[in-house]
XYZ file of C-alpha atoms in Angstrom:
587
model
C -81.256 86.429 -48.474
C -81.524 86.440 -44.720
C -82.730 82.775 -44.593
C -79.859 81.369 -46.610
C -77.213 82.158 -44.104
C -79.390 80.617 -41.445
C -79.853 77.552 -43.530
C -76.286 77.651 -44.355
C -75.443 78.098 -40.709
C -77.555 75.172 -39.751
C -75.974 73.085 -42.402
C -72.573 74.038 -41.122
C -73.535 73.157 -37.563
C -74.964 69.832 -38.632
C -71.952 69.077 -40.684
C -69.544 69.822 -37.813
C -71.547 67.692 -35.406
C -71.646 64.887 -37.898
C -67.920 65.011 -38.388
C -67.307 65.039 -34.624
C -69.527 61.997 -34.193
C -67.669 60.214 -36.943
C -64.331 60.917 -35.313
C -65.593 59.611 -31.966
C -66.801 56.448 -33.624
C -63.471 55.885 -35.309
C -61.524 56.569 -32.075
C -63.713 54.026 -30.239
C -63.017 51.485 -32.934
C -59.204 52.019 -32.683
C -59.052 51.781 -28.850
C -58.936 47.932 -28.637
C -56.149 47.844 -31.196
C -54.081 50.357 -29.206
C -54.546 48.266 -26.071
C -53.508 45.101 -27.912
C -50.469 46.837 -29.374
C -49.417 48.008 -25.917
C -49.713 44.527 -24.410
C -47.734 43.063 -27.307
C -44.995 45.644 -26.884
C -44.921 45.015 -23.141
C -44.701 41.228 -23.727
C -41.789 41.540 -26.121
C -40.129 44.082 -23.850
C -40.326 41.622 -20.951
C -39.022 38.814 -23.179
C -36.076 40.937 -24.286
C -35.409 41.905 -20.686
C -35.512 38.273 -19.533
C -33.276 37.208 -22.431
C -30.791 39.929 -21.473
C -30.822 38.694 -17.858
C -30.294 35.079 -18.975
C -27.434 36.086 -21.231
C -25.674 38.090 -18.511
C -26.067 35.323 -15.894
C -24.835 32.666 -18.301
C -21.882 34.886 -19.196
C -21.005 35.101 -15.508
C -20.051 31.394 -15.598
C -17.103 32.164 -17.819
C -15.428 33.847 -14.846
C -15.175 30.558 -12.910
C -12.862 29.944 -11.018
C -12.812 33.695 -10.221
C -15.810 33.523 -7.856
C -15.609 37.246 -6.997
C -16.434 38.157 -10.620
C -19.178 35.518 -10.805
C -20.958 36.715 -7.666
C -20.558 40.445 -8.366
C -21.735 40.038 -11.980
C -24.983 38.454 -10.768
C -25.406 41.217 -8.162
C -24.876 43.791 -10.948
C -27.688 42.219 -12.983
C -30.108 42.531 -10.062
C -29.239 46.155 -9.331
C -29.555 47.070 -13.028
C -32.950 45.388 -13.441
C -34.616 46.542 -10.208
C -35.109 49.692 -8.164
C -32.678 48.510 -5.499
C -29.999 50.802 -4.160
C -28.114 47.868 -2.625
C -27.933 44.139 -3.238
C -26.173 41.337 -1.348
C -25.747 37.634 -1.991
C -25.778 35.318 1.012
C -25.000 31.604 0.758
C -25.513 28.780 3.259
C -22.139 27.680 4.656
C -21.715 23.920 4.250
C -19.803 23.548 7.528
C -21.804 25.752 9.905
C -25.205 25.856 8.181
C -25.292 29.634 8.620
C -26.084 32.285 6.017
C -22.989 34.316 5.240
C -22.475 37.276 2.936
C -20.441 36.395 -0.132
C -20.909 39.500 -2.293
C -22.434 42.976 -1.863
C -22.790 46.122 -3.948
C -24.617 49.430 -3.731
C -24.701 53.156 -4.393
C -21.968 53.846 -1.856
C -19.886 50.902 -3.018
C -19.828 50.906 -6.813
C -16.933 48.426 -7.015
C -18.642 45.875 -4.813
C -17.226 43.613 -2.127
C -16.441 39.908 -2.218
C -15.965 37.715 0.840
C -14.179 34.391 0.527
C -14.754 31.372 2.767
C -11.938 32.312 5.129
C -13.529 35.683 5.924
C -14.622 36.026 9.573
C -18.385 35.757 9.173
C -19.398 37.004 12.596
C -22.626 38.414 11.156
C -23.768 35.061 9.828
C -27.455 34.240 10.350
C -28.843 30.923 11.521
C -31.861 29.255 9.945
C -34.967 31.207 11.001
C -32.938 34.159 12.252
C -33.880 37.517 10.744
C -35.636 38.005 7.414
C -33.018 36.070 5.441
C -33.096 33.203 7.944
C -36.876 33.007 7.670
C -36.623 32.899 3.865
C -34.145 30.013 4.055
C -36.350 28.146 6.510
C -39.619 28.683 4.620
C -38.202 28.637 1.093
C -40.353 31.669 0.100
C -39.524 35.267 -0.721
C -40.342 37.993 1.810
C -41.143 41.664 1.134
C -40.670 44.329 3.818
C -42.172 47.713 2.919
C -40.760 49.448 5.992
C -38.079 47.879 8.187
C -39.110 50.060 11.150
C -42.357 48.126 11.311
C -40.786 44.665 10.786
C -39.811 42.752 13.928
C -37.817 40.144 11.967
C -35.446 42.743 10.589
C -31.973 42.331 12.164
C -29.832 45.448 12.343
C -26.177 45.167 11.333
C -24.326 48.235 12.555
C -24.616 51.673 10.931
C -25.668 50.286 7.554
C -29.087 49.397 8.987
C -29.954 53.079 9.256
C -29.956 53.306 5.457
C -32.348 50.361 4.911
C -36.082 51.064 4.917
C -37.319 48.735 2.173
C -36.173 45.098 1.935
C -36.863 42.285 -0.491
C -35.382 38.853 0.222
C -35.698 35.928 -2.232
C -34.465 32.316 -1.790
C -32.121 30.591 -4.238
C -33.258 27.006 -4.761
C -31.270 24.029 -5.930
C -33.857 21.286 -6.366
C -35.523 20.982 -2.911
C -32.748 22.747 -1.046
C -32.237 26.458 -0.367
C -28.580 27.305 -0.980
C -28.773 31.054 -0.381
C -30.713 34.310 -0.677
C -30.656 37.598 -2.573
C -31.248 40.735 -0.446
C -32.473 43.959 -2.140
C -32.642 47.122 -0.071
C -33.442 50.818 -0.393
C -33.191 53.813 1.920
C -36.804 54.732 1.077
C -39.840 52.834 2.344
C -42.329 51.114 0.031
C -40.005 50.930 -2.962
C -40.420 47.273 -3.952
C -43.566 45.871 -5.523
C -45.018 42.476 -6.354
C -43.487 42.774 -9.824
C -40.022 43.263 -8.277
C -40.655 40.186 -6.163
C -41.519 38.115 -9.253
C -38.562 39.489 -11.204
C -36.112 38.704 -8.398
C -37.559 35.177 -8.145
C -36.936 34.712 -11.871
C -33.352 35.950 -11.562
C -32.802 33.661 -8.555
C -34.035 30.652 -10.547
C -31.780 31.544 -13.469
C -28.748 32.116 -11.244
C -29.268 28.915 -9.218
C -27.288 26.563 -11.485
C -24.453 29.075 -11.845
C -24.222 29.567 -8.091
C -24.412 25.810 -7.414
C -21.553 25.249 -9.870
C -19.577 27.970 -8.115
C -20.263 26.421 -4.706
C -19.109 22.995 -5.905
C -15.991 24.527 -7.440
C -15.305 26.406 -4.202
C -15.662 23.197 -2.178
C -13.343 21.351 -4.536
C -10.878 24.224 -4.377
C -10.974 24.202 -0.588
C -10.602 20.410 -0.517
C -7.692 20.652 -2.925
C -6.031 23.249 -0.699
C -6.456 21.000 2.341
C -5.097 18.021 0.426
C -2.177 20.133 -0.749
C -1.481 21.149 2.843
C -1.636 17.485 3.903
C 0.654 16.468 1.061
C 3.148 19.198 1.955
C 2.952 18.224 5.626
C 3.462 14.512 4.868
C 6.217 15.339 2.399
C 8.024 17.364 5.040
C 7.673 14.489 7.511
C 8.911 11.986 4.931
C 11.796 14.249 3.971
C 12.797 14.610 7.609
C 12.435 10.862 8.112
C 14.506 10.189 5.003
C 17.230 12.533 6.225
C 17.288 10.769 9.593
C 17.353 7.386 7.870
C 20.193 8.438 5.586
C 22.182 9.795 8.513
C 21.516 6.614 10.459
C 22.526 4.391 7.554
C 25.555 6.459 6.633
C 26.931 6.362 10.163
C 25.966 2.757 10.933
C 28.692 0.340 11.990
C 27.252 -2.321 9.692
C 28.181 -2.156 6.024
C 25.070 -1.298 4.012
C 24.592 -1.316 0.245
C 21.867 -1.021 -2.400
C 22.233 -3.275 -5.436
C 20.327 -2.591 -8.664
C 20.785 -3.541 -12.319
C 24.094 -5.280 -11.656
C 25.644 -2.271 -9.918
C 26.080 -0.844 -6.439
C 23.825 2.224 -6.350
C 24.524 3.167 -2.734
C 27.108 2.276 -0.091
C 27.694 3.708 3.362
C 31.021 4.591 4.972
C 31.408 1.234 6.715
C 30.987 -0.629 3.425
C 33.570 1.542 1.675
C 36.008 1.048 4.551
C 35.508 -2.724 4.615
C 35.886 -3.064 0.837
C 38.860 -0.704 0.749
C 37.354 1.834 -1.649
C 39.484 4.993 -1.414
C 36.601 7.174 -2.605
C 32.824 6.840 -2.438
C 32.619 7.367 -6.196
C 34.740 4.267 -6.693
C 32.001 2.101 -5.173
C 29.092 3.620 -7.131
C 28.294 2.171 -10.502
C 31.040 -0.455 -10.414
C 29.788 -2.970 -12.977
C 31.776 -5.942 -11.693
C 33.988 -6.793 -8.729
C 34.421 -9.783 -6.445
C 31.630 -8.706 -4.098
C 29.113 -8.236 -6.931
C 30.081 -11.557 -8.522
C 29.499 -13.369 -5.219
C 26.242 -11.507 -4.685
C 24.912 -12.343 -8.151
C 25.848 -16.005 -7.748
C 24.063 -16.083 -4.402
C 20.930 -14.518 -5.905
C 21.007 -16.850 -8.889
C 21.238 -19.922 -6.684
C 18.441 -18.627 -4.495
C 16.111 -17.963 -7.448
C 16.808 -21.271 -9.144
C 16.641 -23.498 -6.062
C 13.155 -24.800 -5.184
C 11.837 -24.457 -1.672
C 12.878 -20.839 -1.301
C 11.250 -17.579 -2.173
C 12.789 -15.203 -4.673
C 16.210 -15.210 -3.039
C 18.002 -16.211 0.147
C 17.614 -13.717 2.991
C 21.019 -14.702 4.370
C 24.278 -15.890 2.845
C 27.973 -16.215 3.629
C 30.896 -15.880 1.234
C 34.469 -14.685 1.007
C 35.118 -11.181 -0.321
C 38.354 -10.083 -1.941
C 38.947 -6.403 -1.127
C 40.385 -3.793 -3.486
C 43.818 -4.236 -1.948
C 43.679 -8.031 -2.337
C 42.861 -8.779 1.303
C 40.204 -11.358 2.133
C 37.140 -10.951 4.333
C 34.674 -13.603 5.462
C 31.304 -11.889 5.237
C 27.684 -12.635 6.053
C 25.070 -10.808 3.970
C 21.384 -10.357 4.739
C 19.180 -8.978 1.956
C 15.671 -7.660 1.390
C 13.641 -6.188 -1.482
C 13.125 -2.425 -1.614
C 12.016 0.265 -4.070
C 14.892 2.579 -4.974
C 14.390 5.555 -7.289
C 11.165 4.047 -8.620
C 12.526 0.571 -9.410
C 13.078 -2.721 -7.626
C 16.392 -3.076 -5.834
C 18.080 -5.107 -3.114
C 19.224 -3.603 0.146
C 21.822 -5.604 2.037
C 23.726 -5.532 5.290
C 27.254 -6.957 5.317
C 29.079 -7.988 8.460
C 32.728 -8.986 8.712
C 32.678 -12.445 10.333
C 36.339 -13.279 9.757
C 37.037 -13.396 13.503
C 33.946 -15.492 14.136
C 34.944 -17.928 11.403
C 38.379 -18.300 12.917
C 36.831 -19.026 16.299
C 34.493 -21.553 14.716
C 37.442 -23.316 13.106
C 39.256 -23.353 16.431
C 36.156 -24.744 18.084
C 35.726 -27.354 15.354
C 39.336 -28.427 15.660
C 39.032 -28.653 19.435
C 35.805 -30.660 19.247
C 37.298 -32.962 16.600
C 40.374 -33.493 18.764
C 38.205 -34.164 21.798
C 36.108 -36.614 19.800
C 39.220 -38.399 18.622
C 40.492 -38.605 22.184
C 37.093 -39.900 23.284
C 37.028 -42.681 20.724
C 40.103 -44.475 22.194
C 38.610 -45.179 25.658
C 35.276 -46.003 24.032
C 36.944 -48.645 21.883
C 38.658 -50.057 24.980
C 35.401 -50.206 26.960
C 33.577 -51.730 23.986
C 36.291 -54.399 23.616
C 36.132 -55.271 27.308
C 32.338 -55.517 27.137
C 32.519 -57.949 24.227
C 35.175 -60.019 25.989
C 33.138 -60.193 29.195
C 29.918 -61.069 27.356
C 31.733 -64.002 25.725
C 32.646 -65.103 29.297
C 36.327 -65.390 28.362
C 37.393 -64.302 31.840
C 34.737 -66.248 33.654
C 31.013 -67.016 33.802
C 28.381 -64.238 34.289
C 24.957 -64.271 35.811
C 21.906 -62.835 34.010
C 22.056 -59.525 35.867
C 25.707 -59.011 34.914
C 24.994 -59.853 31.274
C 22.130 -57.293 31.186
C 24.387 -54.559 32.600
C 27.094 -55.295 30.044
C 24.573 -55.185 27.147
C 23.306 -51.787 28.296
C 26.925 -50.626 28.565
C 27.572 -51.811 25.001
C 24.536 -49.861 23.737
C 25.798 -46.717 25.471
C 29.272 -47.251 24.011
C 27.751 -47.586 20.537
C 25.839 -44.325 21.055
C 29.021 -42.578 22.154
C 30.864 -43.984 19.145
C 28.199 -42.622 16.770
C 28.268 -39.296 18.619
C 32.043 -39.028 18.224
C 31.761 -40.015 14.578
C 29.129 -37.317 13.910
C 31.157 -34.711 15.780
C 34.292 -35.488 13.790
C 32.444 -35.471 10.463
C 30.621 -32.221 11.190
C 33.841 -30.574 12.342
C 35.604 -31.623 9.168
C 32.772 -30.200 7.046
C 32.783 -26.959 9.035
C 36.538 -26.648 8.643
C 36.247 -27.226 4.889
C 38.355 -30.396 5.057
C 35.763 -32.616 3.348
C 35.967 -32.853 -0.434
C 33.231 -34.320 -2.622
C 33.967 -37.208 -4.937
C 31.660 -36.120 -7.768
C 30.956 -38.814 -10.340
C 28.175 -39.324 -12.851
C 25.655 -41.809 -11.588
C 22.055 -42.959 -11.249
C 20.332 -41.328 -8.288
C 17.706 -44.095 -8.203
C 20.292 -46.804 -7.676
C 21.888 -44.712 -4.952
C 18.559 -44.477 -3.109
C 18.027 -48.250 -3.342
C 21.459 -48.767 -1.785
C 20.382 -46.574 1.108
C 17.219 -48.649 1.566
C 19.267 -51.803 2.094
C 20.871 -50.219 5.168
C 17.545 -49.318 6.816
C 15.248 -52.154 5.725
C 15.937 -54.218 8.863
C 15.047 -51.263 11.116
C 11.824 -50.701 9.143
C 10.797 -54.375 9.377
C 11.247 -54.361 13.153
C 8.581 -51.602 13.388
C 6.388 -53.130 10.657
C 6.840 -49.998 8.517
C 6.477 -50.303 4.761
C 9.023 -48.514 2.586
C 7.344 -48.022 -0.772
C 9.274 -48.428 -3.972
C 10.944 -45.383 -5.419
C 8.508 -43.433 -7.579
C 10.480 -42.585 -10.669
C 9.383 -39.776 -12.930
C 10.145 -40.335 -16.621
C 13.353 -39.044 -18.202
C 15.391 -38.738 -15.019
C 18.941 -38.082 -16.291
C 22.185 -39.149 -14.705
C 23.814 -36.452 -12.613
C 27.156 -35.766 -10.933
C 27.129 -36.358 -7.179
C 29.094 -37.991 -4.365
C 27.408 -41.365 -4.010
C 28.595 -42.101 -0.474
C 27.502 -38.694 0.795
C 24.043 -38.885 -0.808
C 23.587 -42.412 0.537
C 24.457 -40.987 3.957
C 21.799 -38.283 3.533
C 19.170 -40.808 2.437
C 19.991 -43.165 5.303
C 19.707 -40.314 7.813
C 16.371 -39.084 6.419
C 14.819 -42.566 6.199
C 16.085 -43.506 9.677
C 14.458 -40.363 11.060
C 11.238 -41.193 9.197
C 11.248 -44.733 10.655
C 12.054 -43.457 14.153
C 9.177 -40.935 14.247
C 6.569 -43.042 12.416
C 4.288 -45.367 14.360
C 4.254 -49.123 13.762
C 2.326 -50.033 10.636
C 3.147 -46.708 8.964
C 4.441 -46.008 5.467
C 7.457 -44.245 4.015
C 7.690 -43.257 0.342
C 10.393 -41.708 -1.800
C 9.762 -39.710 -4.945
C 12.167 -38.349 -7.509
C 11.115 -35.594 -9.892
C 12.651 -33.128 -12.267
C 11.760 -29.488 -11.632
C 9.844 -28.027 -14.567
C 11.261 -24.495 -14.270
C 14.730 -25.124 -12.822
C 17.738 -27.252 -13.689
C 17.385 -29.228 -10.475
C 16.350 -32.705 -9.393
C 14.083 -33.066 -6.356
C 14.086 -36.027 -3.973
C 11.175 -36.367 -1.526
C 11.220 -38.548 1.599
C 7.651 -38.745 2.918
C 6.177 -40.356 6.028
C 2.915 -40.363 7.950
C 4.535 -39.976 11.369
C 4.280 -37.333 14.095
C 5.383 -34.474 11.821
C 7.444 -31.339 12.482
C 5.810 -28.290 14.159
C 5.863 -25.062 12.045
C 8.093 -23.225 14.550
C 10.786 -25.894 14.214
C 10.888 -26.227 10.411
C 13.329 -23.319 9.979
C 15.784 -24.405 12.705
C 15.590 -28.186 12.519
C 18.649 -28.278 10.220
C 20.812 -26.231 12.606
C 23.497 -28.069 14.560
C 22.577 -29.419 18.004
C 18.879 -28.605 17.437
C 16.538 -31.290 18.745
C 12.781 -31.025 18.178
C 10.358 -30.896 21.086
C 8.498 -33.972 19.873
C 11.789 -35.868 19.794
C 12.365 -35.020 23.444
C 8.779 -35.878 24.377
C 8.999 -39.317 22.756
C 12.304 -40.107 24.457
C 14.057 -40.572 21.095
C 16.424 -37.685 21.564
C 19.665 -37.468 19.595
C 22.392 -34.854 19.667
C 20.985 -32.851 16.765
C 23.762 -33.281 14.203
C 22.208 -35.698 11.696
C 20.094 -33.151 9.791
C 22.820 -30.493 10.149
C 25.265 -32.854 8.395
C 22.643 -33.545 5.695
C 22.279 -29.824 5.110
C 26.048 -29.313 4.821
C 26.333 -32.201 2.324
C 23.432 -30.982 0.149
C 24.671 -27.376 0.162
C 28.130 -28.634 -0.829
C 26.387 -30.107 -3.907
C 24.877 -26.604 -4.577
C 21.435 -27.848 -3.565
C 18.879 -26.968 -0.882
C 17.063 -28.994 1.758
C 13.864 -28.179 3.666
C 10.842 -29.815 5.295
C 7.130 -29.381 4.601
C 3.995 -30.818 6.206
C 2.443 -33.738 4.351
C -1.263 -33.749 3.571
C -3.020 -36.152 5.910
C -0.240 -35.902 8.534
C 3.445 -36.543 8.664
C 6.430 -34.830 7.093
C 7.937 -34.384 3.659
C 11.709 -33.802 3.572
C 12.875 -32.454 0.214
C 16.369 -31.890 -1.094
C 17.577 -30.773 -4.516
C 20.608 -31.623 -6.623
C 21.698 -29.693 -9.737
C 21.338 -31.461 -13.064
C 24.526 -29.879 -14.389
């Protein structure tokens, strides 16, 4: 009986040891699985954490253009995911190249601080200056376990006393560092390699958001500058416009703006000249004598070849509101008024000047008439002496009398031109308009100048007729006079052996007939083409060649053509010479 318990005891001991060994074996077998489970949990935990960081950083973009919320949201993410007590975001300033604080948050500042671009960044760091400057320069993160042992650490006032641990990580945008994240703690040795890797990951994720914010901030700043410039320029323009309006309103000249068949603006002088009792009476008037004259002037200018869109200068008679008459000269130019094309004009009362011109014309005509009588007497005596009626003459005496006769003929032509021009100026010449063939008229003019052309061996080519040239109403004698004057000038200023040609054509876009008189002579200089038709204007080349006249021939031609409602001008001819062109209306 005694042995059984022993046996039994031994069996119990063996059994317990066996069971303990079994449990150890099973625990050893489960250990690798526990390790694998822990690594898997840690992996998924890190993935969830990274996904949460990504989500929060991406969500920060929705706050753009509120950059304060964007920056502080990213700083919040860093503080929440690390052991940092404080975090600041510093960005490289595009103008100065310095690192400046844009956002900061910490235990003593739960709300956080945001600094805009206009903030006085006196604590900005240059590249290579301090820990943050070194990070920007090198493009690598930097971990400081204890700031008291770090020479690169730059103190910034009292706040530096609370910083013992520091972790600074660059924010990259491609190959460029655009800023840094600064993590700090009041205890030394807080940050580890894992914190360094985590902050690098956050910096990479936040890079695109921060770059977008920087671009938006630059655009916003540029927009503000442009807005300031626009406001500044607008103020200058407004002041200039006010000065211009005051100047125009108080000007002695009468000024108007014409648009869509109505007067849109008139100054005081215009209203006084026209006799408008009230400014409102001049605005928006659809039709009156002034507007009718103005529209007719513009229509003639647009339809007549040889001009631009309209005449820059015109003269006509205005009937005022009270029935009085005013001789006016009008100069016009294109402008933009209230967003549309308009015409701005200046009107001057030339009634007194016109009266003086008439007095002058009458005096000159009277003087010319008085001059003709002695000229006729001298001419008659010359002819009588040359015929030796009163006695024989020697060769020298005959030569003197011939030269005297030539001078008398020149004086006679001068007096004739003066009288004719004075009559035209005084409005005493009336046109005898009859339907006729312009080609036949030109041939009649050729008969008067053919002898002069043959003396200089100059060929006058036949008239070049364009097909379907209709008959028109014109004063035959006056147009013959114009053609004779133009062809005589062409012969005079064309060298021996030259050519003169005449061309008639119908304008394709206007109801006008064009007549060209072309030569290959000395031509007309550009500076003289605008004034050559003015009275008593003689070209320099005419004076140089000794073929000087009194300068009334072309002026008379201009008066005759304008009386026919046509225009006359001169152009250079290809290959040398001149091309005188005048127009006559078909209807």
